[in-house]
């Protein structure tokens, strides 16, 4: 059976069922296919795991702005509709663009065949892992920024480590097997397959600033969260050393947007704590800064390893 199925954004003439379909062998036709706008980008495709989330959706939008085709795999398939009457027109416009322009798939990233099946379709130039879960309960809907509610059997290990290991191994396997997962550098984008074949594929993982702590977290749930993040970072470092991937892991602390003012008081205290030098307190970053840094890290052909808030801000301010 196919692990990830294509789904459609609701539009005129397309029925809405109210539910996203789980993986099956039947393909759900994209609305873009009938509009004549499904032309391949010369830059290639990027697979984003967790593209319906707060961070993942912004990364998808930044990739579109940079000129890539984007395929997202997530449990929800398509992002939730923006029904907030106070949302800005720009936010509503971005949400509509995402729903129409991204190839949305429903899939279980903890299944090792999911990312592999999608990458085997060919044409991909990189992978971004933005699957995340802050709280392993329904309270995550309040903390996640996107209203995501974890599955009943969700654990930090399954949601973070297992899904990221599967995606990273799939990217490395596709590169070794000759599937078109190539470096997203300027030379490769111009069609230099010789350069592409010698370069390991880029992989970007959204980690957490607290992963650098060298002491046990004060809460058991937070320790489990960080153990999973550190395990992924260690695995990616190994794959970098083996030249199987060019992996980068972003370490943000709080990620915020001025469109969600409820989080701003906490952001203020983190900014203040960082400014006065409180140990282990990193300055928060906006979700747009994180998204731009993720895309630059994927596309520049050279960035790898750990990126803290300073590196994210530097990358985000670089020209495309």
PDB file of N, CA and C in Angstrom, residues 183-219:
ATOM      1  N   UNK A 183      21.785  18.029  -4.457  1.00  0.00           N
ATOM      2  CA  UNK A 183      22.071  19.253  -3.722  1.00  0.00           C
ATOM      3  C   UNK A 183      21.298  20.414  -4.338  1.00  0.00           C
ATOM      4  N   UNK A 184      20.764  21.275  -3.450  1.00  0.00           N
ATOM      5  CA  UNK A 184      19.974  22.415  -3.923  1.00  0.00           C
ATOM      6  C   UNK A 184      20.837  23.656  -4.020  1.00  0.00           C
ATOM      7  N   UNK A 185      22.001  23.534  -4.605  1.00  0.00           N
ATOM      8  CA  UNK A 185      22.891  24.681  -4.767  1.00  0.00           C
ATOM      9  C   UNK A 185      22.593  25.383  -6.075  1.00  0.00           C
ATOM     10  N   UNK A 186      23.235  26.547  -6.285  1.00  0.00           N
ATOM     11  CA  UNK A 186      23.032  27.275  -7.521  1.00  0.00           C
ATOM     12  C   UNK A 186      23.465  26.462  -8.726  1.00  0.00           C
ATOM     13  N   UNK A 187      24.596  25.759  -8.628  1.00  0.00           N
ATOM     14  CA  UNK A 187      25.083  24.971  -9.756  1.00  0.00           C
ATOM     15  C   UNK A 187      24.109  23.854 -10.095  1.00  0.00           C
ATOM     16  N   UNK A 188      23.612  23.153  -9.044  1.00  0.00           N
ATOM     17  CA  UNK A 188      22.691  22.045  -9.294  1.00  0.00           C
ATOM     18  C   UNK A 188      21.378  22.554  -9.856  1.00  0.00           C
ATOM     19  N   UNK A 189      20.925  23.707  -9.364  1.00  0.00           N
ATOM     20  CA  UNK A 189      19.668  24.255  -9.847  1.00  0.00           C
ATOM     21  C   UNK A 189      19.758  24.613 -11.318  1.00  0.00           C
ATOM     22  N   UNK A 190      20.980  24.925 -11.788  1.00  0.00           N
ATOM     23  CA  UNK A 190      21.147  25.221 -13.208  1.00  0.00           C
ATOM     24  C   UNK A 190      21.282  23.959 -14.036  1.00  0.00           C
ATOM     25  N   UNK A 191      21.218  22.788 -13.391  1.00  0.00           N
ATOM     26  CA  UNK A 191      21.237  21.543 -14.137  1.00  0.00           C
ATOM     27  C   UNK A 191      22.585  20.876 -14.182  1.00  0.00           C
ATOM     28  N   UNK A 192      23.530  21.259 -13.310  1.00  0.00           N
ATOM     29  CA  UNK A 192      24.855  20.645 -13.301  1.00  0.00           C
ATOM     30  C   UNK A 192      24.775  19.333 -12.544  1.00  0.00           C
ATOM     31  N   UNK A 193      24.442  18.244 -13.250  1.00  0.00           N
ATOM     32  CA  UNK A 193      24.251  16.958 -12.598  1.00  0.00           C
ATOM     33  C   UNK A 193      25.548  16.389 -12.056  1.00  0.00           C
ATOM     34  N   UNK A 194      26.693  16.791 -12.634  1.00  0.00           N
ATOM     35  CA  UNK A 194      27.974  16.311 -12.121  1.00  0.00           C
ATOM     36  C   UNK A 194      28.202  16.834 -10.717  1.00  0.00           C
ATOM     37  N   UNK A 195      27.917  18.118 -10.514  1.00  0.00           N
ATOM     38  CA  UNK A 195      28.039  18.695  -9.180  1.00  0.00           C
ATOM     39  C   UNK A 195      27.044  18.031  -8.242  1.00  0.00           C
ATOM     40  N   UNK A 196      25.802  17.838  -8.743  1.00  0.00           N
ATOM     41  CA  UNK A 196      24.750  17.271  -7.906  1.00  0.00           C
ATOM     42  C   UNK A 196      25.113  15.878  -7.441  1.00  0.00           C
ATOM     43  N   UNK A 197      25.691  15.059  -8.320  1.00  0.00           N
ATOM     44  CA  UNK A 197      25.947  13.674  -7.978  1.00  0.00           C
ATOM     45  C   UNK A 197      27.043  13.531  -6.934  1.00  0.00           C
ATOM     46  N   UNK A 198      27.918  14.549  -6.802  1.00  0.00           N
ATOM     47  CA  UNK A 198      29.018  14.482  -5.851  1.00  0.00           C
ATOM     48  C   UNK A 198      28.651  15.064  -4.491  1.00  0.00           C
ATOM     49  N   UNK A 199      27.524  15.686  -4.391  1.00  0.00           N
ATOM     50  CA  UNK A 199      27.149  16.396  -3.181  1.00  0.00           C
ATOM     51  C   UNK A 199      26.061  15.650  -2.430  1.00  0.00           C
ATOM     52  N   UNK A 200      26.226  15.438  -1.132  1.00  0.00           N
ATOM     53  CA  UNK A 200      25.163  14.770  -0.376  1.00  0.00           C
ATOM     54  C   UNK A 200      23.925  15.646  -0.303  1.00  0.00           C
ATOM     55  N   UNK A 201      22.745  15.052  -0.256  1.00  0.00           N
ATOM     56  CA  UNK A 201      21.510  15.844  -0.257  1.00  0.00           C
ATOM     57  C   UNK A 201      21.337  16.613   1.048  1.00  0.00           C
ATOM     58  N   UNK A 202      20.768  17.808   0.971  1.00  0.00           N
ATOM     59  CA  UNK A 202      20.550  18.601   2.184  1.00  0.00           C
ATOM     60  C   UNK A 202      19.343  18.111   2.975  1.00  0.00           C
ATOM     61  N   UNK A 203      19.479  18.187   4.285  1.00  0.00           N
ATOM     62  CA  UNK A 203      18.420  17.765   5.198  1.00  0.00           C
ATOM     63  C   UNK A 203      18.403  18.781   6.332  1.00  0.00           C
ATOM     64  N   UNK A 204      17.238  19.333   6.632  1.00  0.00           N
ATOM     65  CA  UNK A 204      17.113  20.336   7.689  1.00  0.00           C
ATOM     66  C   UNK A 204      16.167  19.811   8.757  1.00  0.00           C
ATOM     67  N   UNK A 205      16.616  19.863  10.003  1.00  0.00           N
ATOM     68  CA  UNK A 205      15.843  19.377  11.145  1.00  0.00           C
ATOM     69  C   UNK A 205      15.618  20.521  12.126  1.00  0.00           C
ATOM     70  N   UNK A 206      14.381  20.701  12.564  1.00  0.00           N
ATOM     71  CA  UNK A 206      14.060  21.727  13.551  1.00  0.00           C
ATOM     72  C   UNK A 206      14.186  21.107  14.933  1.00  0.00           C
ATOM     73  N   UNK A 207      15.233  21.492  15.644  1.00  0.00           N
ATOM     74  CA  UNK A 207      15.508  20.968  16.978  1.00  0.00           C
ATOM     75  C   UNK A 207      15.052  21.980  18.024  1.00  0.00           C
ATOM     76  N   UNK A 208      15.801  22.130  19.100  1.00  0.00           N
ATOM     77  CA  UNK A 208      15.440  23.059  20.168  1.00  0.00           C
ATOM     78  C   UNK A 208      16.708  23.562  20.843  1.00  0.00           C
ATOM     79  N   UNK A 209      16.707  24.820  21.250  1.00  0.00           N
ATOM     80  CA  UNK A 209      17.876  25.414  21.898  1.00  0.00           C
ATOM     81  C   UNK A 209      18.282  24.644  23.145  1.00  0.00           C
ATOM     82  N   UNK A 210      17.285  24.128  23.850  1.00  0.00           N
ATOM     83  CA  UNK A 210      17.566  23.436  25.114  1.00  0.00           C
ATOM     84  C   UNK A 210      18.258  22.093  24.907  1.00  0.00           C
ATOM     85  N   UNK A 211      18.373  21.641  23.667  1.00  0.00           N
ATOM     86  CA  UNK A 211      19.093  20.397  23.394  1.00  0.00           C
ATOM     87  C   UNK A 211      20.569  20.514  23.769  1.00  0.00           C
ATOM     88  N   UNK A 212      21.060  21.737  23.895  1.00  0.00           N
ATOM     89  CA  UNK A 212      22.466  21.925  24.276  1.00  0.00           C
ATOM     90  C   UNK A 212      22.704  21.824  25.781  1.00  0.00           C
ATOM     91  N   UNK A 213      21.635  21.763  26.558  1.00  0.00           N
ATOM     92  CA  UNK A 213      21.814  21.650  28.004  1.00  0.00           C
ATOM     93  C   UNK A 213      22.644  20.409  28.336  1.00  0.00           C
ATOM     94  N   UNK A 214      23.577  20.561  29.263  1.00  0.00           N
ATOM     95  CA  UNK A 214      24.373  19.416  29.701  1.00  0.00           C
ATOM     96  C   UNK A 214      23.948  18.943  31.088  1.00  0.00           C
ATOM     97  N   UNK A 215      22.710  19.221  31.426  1.00  0.00           N
ATOM     98  CA  UNK A 215      22.138  18.796  32.702  1.00  0.00           C
ATOM     99  C   UNK A 215      20.722  18.311  32.453  1.00  0.00           C
ATOM    100  N   UNK A 216      20.183  17.589  33.402  1.00  0.00           N
ATOM    101  CA  UNK A 216      18.833  17.055  33.245  1.00  0.00           C
ATOM    102  C   UNK A 216      17.803  18.168  33.324  1.00  0.00           C
ATOM    103  N   UNK A 217      16.813  18.106  32.469  1.00  0.00           N
ATOM    104  CA  UNK A 217      15.745  19.093  32.467  1.00  0.00           C
ATOM    105  C   UNK A 217      14.939  18.997  33.768  1.00  0.00           C
ATOM    106  N   UNK A 218      14.345  20.099  34.199  1.00  0.00           N
ATOM    107  CA  UNK A 218      13.612  20.088  35.467  1.00  0.00           C
ATOM    108  C   UNK A 218      12.314  19.295  35.456  1.00  0.00           C
ATOM    109  N   UNK A 219      11.820  18.960  34.277  1.00  0.00           N
ATOM    110  CA  UNK A 219      10.575  18.198  34.164  1.00  0.00           C
ATOM    111  C   UNK A 219      10.812  16.944  33.333  1.00  0.00           C
TER     112      UNK A 219
END
